[in-house]
Each structure stands twice: as structure tokens, then as C-alpha cells.
PDB file of C-alpha atoms in Angstrom:
ATOM      1  CA  GLU A  30       5.623 -11.838  -6.501  1.00  0.00           C
ATOM      2  CA  THR A  31       2.089 -11.370  -5.368  1.00  0.00           C
ATOM      3  CA  VAL A  32       2.183  -7.671  -6.223  1.00  0.00           C
ATOM      4  CA  LEU A  33       4.005  -8.256  -9.469  1.00  0.00           C
ATOM      5  CA  ALA A  34       1.367 -10.715 -10.543  1.00  0.00           C
ATOM      6  CA  MET A  35      -1.620  -8.217  -9.686  1.00  0.00           C
ATOM      7  CA  GLY A  36       0.098  -5.916 -12.022  1.00  0.00           C
ATOM      8  CA  GLY A  37       1.724  -3.742  -9.446  1.00  0.00           C
ATOM      9  CA  SER A  38       5.508  -2.781  -9.066  1.00  0.00           C
ATOM     10  CA  LEU A  39       8.018  -2.626  -6.141  1.00  0.00           C
ATOM     11  CA  HIS A  40      11.170  -0.679  -5.094  1.00  0.00           C
ATOM     12  CA  LEU A  41      13.307  -3.307  -3.529  1.00  0.00           C
ATOM     13  CA  VAL A  42      16.661  -2.581  -1.894  1.00  0.00           C
ATOM     14  CA  VAL A  43      19.228  -5.166  -3.201  1.00  0.00           C
ATOM     15  CA  ASP A  44      22.780  -5.002  -2.304  1.00  0.00           C
ATOM     16  CA  ARG A  45      22.214  -1.458  -1.025  1.00  0.00           C
ATOM     17  CA  GLN A  46      20.994  -0.326  -4.481  1.00  0.00           C
ATOM     18  CA  VAL A  47      17.241   0.787  -4.939  1.00  0.00           C
ATOM     19  CA  VAL A  48      15.716  -1.229  -7.876  1.00  0.00           C
ATOM     20  CA  LEU A  49      12.287  -1.080  -9.596  1.00  0.00           C
ATOM     21  CA  PHE A  50      10.666  -4.311 -10.248  1.00  0.00           C
ATOM     22  CA  LYS A  51       7.642  -4.299 -12.638  1.00  0.00           C
ATOM     23  CA  PRO A  52       5.105  -6.959 -13.672  1.00  0.00           C
ATOM     24  CA  GLY A  53       6.888  -9.844 -15.415  1.00  0.00           C
ATOM     25  CA  ASP A  54      10.356  -9.151 -13.577  1.00  0.00           C
ATOM     26  CA  LYS A  55      11.682 -11.924 -11.328  1.00  0.00           C
ATOM     27  CA  LEU A  56      12.496 -11.076  -7.813  1.00  0.00           C
ATOM     28  CA  PRO A  57      16.098 -11.551  -6.780  1.00  0.00           C
ATOM     29  CA  ARG A  58      17.582 -14.417  -5.236  1.00  0.00           C
ATOM     30  CA  GLU A  59      19.597 -12.490  -2.955  1.00  0.00           C
ATOM     31  CA  PRO A  60      18.112 -10.985   0.223  1.00  0.00           C
ATOM     32  CA  PHE A  61      16.326  -7.718  -0.333  1.00  0.00           C
ATOM     33  CA  THR A  62      14.311  -5.157   1.485  1.00  0.00           C
ATOM     34  CA  VAL A  63      10.758  -3.896   0.251  1.00  0.00           C
ATOM     35  CA  GLU A  64      10.743  -0.008   0.215  1.00  0.00           C
ATOM     36  CA  HIS A  65       7.526   0.958  -1.616  1.00  0.00           C
ATOM     37  CA  VAL A  66       4.631  -1.208  -3.122  1.00  0.00           C
ATOM     38  CA  TYR A  67       2.708   0.453  -5.996  1.00  0.00           C
ATOM     39  CA  LEU A  68      -0.692  -0.888  -6.757  1.00  0.00           C
ATOM     40  CA  ASP A  69      -1.794   2.376  -8.379  1.00  0.00           C
ATOM     41  CA  LYS A  70      -4.313   2.064 -11.283  1.00  0.00           C
ATOM     42  CA  VAL A  71      -4.638  -1.779 -10.804  1.00  0.00           C
ATOM     43  CA  VAL A  72      -7.895  -2.688 -11.674  1.00  0.00           C
ATOM     44  CA  GLY A  73      -9.923  -5.460  -9.890  1.00  0.00           C
ATOM     45  CA  LEU A  74      -8.510  -5.012  -6.326  1.00  0.00           C
ATOM     46  CA  ASP A  75     -11.295  -5.909  -3.704  1.00  0.00           C
ATOM     47  CA  VAL A  76     -11.287  -7.576  -0.144  1.00  0.00           C
ATOM     48  CA  ASN A  77     -10.371 -11.049  -1.667  1.00  0.00           C
ATOM     49  CA  THR A  78      -7.296  -9.966  -3.903  1.00  0.00           C
ATOM     50  CA  LEU A  79      -5.906  -7.658  -1.420  1.00  0.00           C
ATOM     51  CA  GLU A  80      -5.854 -10.622   1.133  1.00  0.00           C
ATOM     52  CA  ARG A  81      -3.093 -11.974  -1.020  1.00  0.00           C
ATOM     53  CA  LEU A  82      -0.992  -8.976   0.306  1.00  0.00           C
ATOM     54  CA  ARG A  83      -1.000 -10.295   4.083  1.00  0.00           C
ATOM     55  CA  ALA A  84       2.152 -12.586   3.257  1.00  0.00           C
ATOM     56  CA  LEU A  85       4.125  -9.477   2.160  1.00  0.00           C
ATOM     57  CA  PRO A  86       7.463  -8.964   3.959  1.00  0.00           C
ATOM     58  CA  PRO A  87       7.812  -5.732   5.979  1.00  0.00           C
ATOM     59  CA  VAL A  88       7.271  -2.628   3.747  1.00  0.00           C
ATOM     60  CA  ARG A  89       9.553   0.192   5.002  1.00  0.00           C
ATOM     61  CA  LEU A  90       8.218   3.116   3.463  1.00  0.00           C
ATOM     62  CA  SER A  91       5.080   3.381   1.347  1.00  0.00           C
ATOM     63  CA  LEU A  92       1.905   1.721  -0.264  1.00  0.00           C
ATOM     64  CA  GLY A  93       0.464   3.131  -3.391  1.00  0.00           C
ATOM     65  CA  LEU A  94      -3.386   2.372  -4.097  1.00  0.00           C
ATOM     66  CA  SER A  95      -4.303   5.527  -6.041  1.00  0.00           C
ATOM     67  CA  GLN A  96      -7.131   4.924  -8.568  1.00  0.00           C
ATOM     68  CA  THR A  97      -7.801   1.447  -7.706  1.00  0.00           C
ATOM     69  CA  GLY A  98     -11.365   1.810  -6.009  1.00  0.00           C
ATOM     70  CA  VAL A  99     -10.313   0.785  -2.697  1.00  0.00           C
ATOM     71  CA  THR A 100     -12.958   1.126  -0.116  1.00  0.00           C
ATOM     72  CA  ASN A 101     -13.287   1.584   3.676  1.00  0.00           C
ATOM     73  CA  ASP A 102     -13.494  -2.249   4.107  1.00  0.00           C
ATOM     74  CA  ASP A 103     -10.469  -2.701   2.077  1.00  0.00           C
ATOM     75  CA  VAL A 104      -8.323  -0.265   4.209  1.00  0.00           C
ATOM     76  CA  GLU A 105      -9.814  -1.898   7.485  1.00  0.00           C
ATOM     77  CA  LYS A 106      -8.436  -5.171   6.300  1.00  0.00           C
ATOM     78  CA  LEU A 107      -4.992  -3.781   5.102  1.00  0.00           C
ATOM     79  CA  ALA A 108      -4.548  -2.159   8.464  1.00  0.00           C
ATOM     80  CA  THR A 109      -4.250  -5.733  10.052  1.00  0.00           C
ATOM     81  CA  PHE A 110      -1.486  -6.865   7.794  1.00  0.00           C
ATOM     82  CA  PRO A 111       1.720  -7.119   9.658  1.00  0.00           C
ATOM     83  CA  GLY A 112       3.902  -6.299   6.713  1.00  0.00           C
ATOM     84  CA  LEU A 113       2.275  -2.947   6.252  1.00  0.00           C
ATOM     85  CA  LYS A 114       2.286  -1.788   9.963  1.00  0.00           C
ATOM     86  CA  ASP A 115       5.610   0.267   9.537  1.00  0.00           C
ATOM     87  CA  ILE A 116       4.524   2.204   6.432  1.00  0.00           C
ATOM     88  CA  THR A 117       5.077   5.892   6.499  1.00  0.00           C
ATOM     89  CA  MET A 118       3.300   6.748   3.251  1.00  0.00           C
ATOM     90  CA  LEU A 119      -0.159   5.852   1.903  1.00  0.00           C
ATOM     91  CA  ASN A 120      -1.704   7.174  -1.313  1.00  0.00           C
ATOM     92  CA  LEU A 121      -5.294   6.660  -1.496  1.00  0.00           C
ATOM     93  CA  SER A 122      -6.169   9.500  -3.927  1.00  0.00           C
ATOM     94  CA  LEU A 123      -9.105   8.903  -6.303  1.00  0.00           C
ATOM     95  CA  CYS A 124     -10.150   5.849  -4.386  1.00  0.00           C
ATOM     96  CA  ASN A 125     -13.694   4.988  -2.861  1.00  0.00           C
ATOM     97  CA  LEU A 126     -12.709   6.071   0.699  1.00  0.00           C
ATOM     98  CA  THR A 127     -15.075   8.262   2.979  1.00  0.00           C
ATOM     99  CA  ASN A 128     -14.925   9.796   6.249  1.00  0.00           C
ATOM    100  CA  ASP A 129     -15.489   6.482   8.005  1.00  0.00           C
ATOM    101  CA  GLY A 130     -12.427   4.991   6.074  1.00  0.00           C
ATOM    102  CA  LEU A 131     -10.138   7.611   7.609  1.00  0.00           C
ATOM    103  CA  ALA A 132     -10.880   5.887  11.135  1.00  0.00           C
ATOM    104  CA  GLN A 133      -9.229   2.805   9.529  1.00  0.00           C
ATOM    105  CA  VAL A 134      -6.362   4.660   8.135  1.00  0.00           C
ATOM    106  CA  ALA A 135      -5.554   6.091  11.626  1.00  0.00           C
ATOM    107  CA  LYS A 136      -4.591   2.638  12.476  1.00  0.00           C
ATOM    108  CA  PHE A 137      -1.465   2.933  10.448  1.00  0.00           C
ATOM    109  CA  SER A 138       0.260   4.621  13.234  1.00  0.00           C
ATOM    110  CA  LYS A 139       3.374   5.483  11.608  1.00  0.00           C
ATOM    111  CA  LEU A 140       2.240   7.312   8.697  1.00  0.00           C
ATOM    112  CA  THR A 141       3.577  10.720   8.096  1.00  0.00           C
ATOM    113  CA  ASN A 142       2.349  11.365   4.597  1.00  0.00           C
ATOM    114  CA  LEU A 143      -1.188  10.452   3.332  1.00  0.00           C
ATOM    115  CA  ASP A 144      -2.733  11.376  -0.082  1.00  0.00           C
ATOM    116  CA  VAL A 145      -6.510  11.536   0.192  1.00  0.00           C
ATOM    117  CA  SER A 146      -6.860  13.934  -2.656  1.00  0.00           C
ATOM    118  CA  HIS A 147      -9.966  13.929  -5.006  1.00  0.00           C
ATOM    119  CA  LEU A 148     -11.835  12.116  -2.196  1.00  0.00           C
ATOM    120  CA  LYS A 149     -15.192  13.296  -0.631  1.00  0.00           C
ATOM    121  CA  ILE A 150     -13.619  13.724   2.617  1.00  0.00           C
ATOM    122  CA  THR A 151     -14.736  16.364   5.336  1.00  0.00           C
ATOM    123  CA  PRO A 152     -13.073  17.929   8.321  1.00  0.00           C
ATOM    124  CA  ALA A 153     -15.169  15.494  10.306  1.00  0.00           C
ATOM    125  CA  GLY A 154     -13.379  12.710   8.555  1.00  0.00           C
ATOM    126  CA  LEU A 155      -9.939  14.234   9.170  1.00  0.00           C
ATOM    127  CA  ALA A 156     -10.724  14.216  12.881  1.00  0.00           C
ATOM    128  CA  HIS A 157     -10.092  10.662  12.854  1.00  0.00           C
ATOM    129  CA  LEU A 158      -6.305  11.228  12.054  1.00  0.00           C
ATOM    130  CA  LYS A 159      -5.712  13.438  15.224  1.00  0.00           C
TER     131      LYS A 159
END
């Protein structure tokens, strides 16, 4: 519910079906698994509002933060959230991440897909991901 209240959306698996939940939708009463968390283009995300994501259940696949203004410090905090430790995809395009922020991204040890397009990242920053 936190993600939806922030203006984001979720892909959940409910009864073996992937279902999109948007702001204003009610979460299902039956058990579900979180596949994707989309906060792309959500305005006003900062360290304090992102802290609300600490209680997320495990997210199986991805976190989208494109065009949110997320910073190095925000990513450092997100990397400590238990529910995000298994994500395999992270979208940080058009955010305020720098080379130093990629050192924090490297803490998401299961990432196989990372979008850092339209950032001022150099080869020195990418070296954090090896």
C-alpha cells in the first residue's frame, strides 16, 4: 500500500496471475508475491519518503526509479532494505546518481539489468560494478 500511496504501481502475482496495481487500487486479500515496484516519475522522493519502503515484502524482480531525482544517498539507503536485496533489475535513468552512487548500486548483488541511461557516469564509475 505504501508504494500505491506514494503514486507508484506494482506488479503482483495473485493466484498465479500477474496483476498491475495502480494508485487508488486496493491490494488483494489473498496471498501475493511482489514482482515489480514502479516509482518512475514519482515526485518528492527523498531519503525520508524512501524510508517507507523498508517494510516492503521481498521484491522478486525489479525496482523502477526513473526520473525521480534519486541520489547517491538514496540508493545507499535502499541497498539496506531487506525486501530489495533480491532484485535483478534496477532503473535509475534520468536520476541524480553519480559515479560514487554506482558503488552503492553494486550492493544489489543479484542485479542482472541496470539502466543508468542519461546520467553523468564515466568508465571510472562503471568500474564499481565489476
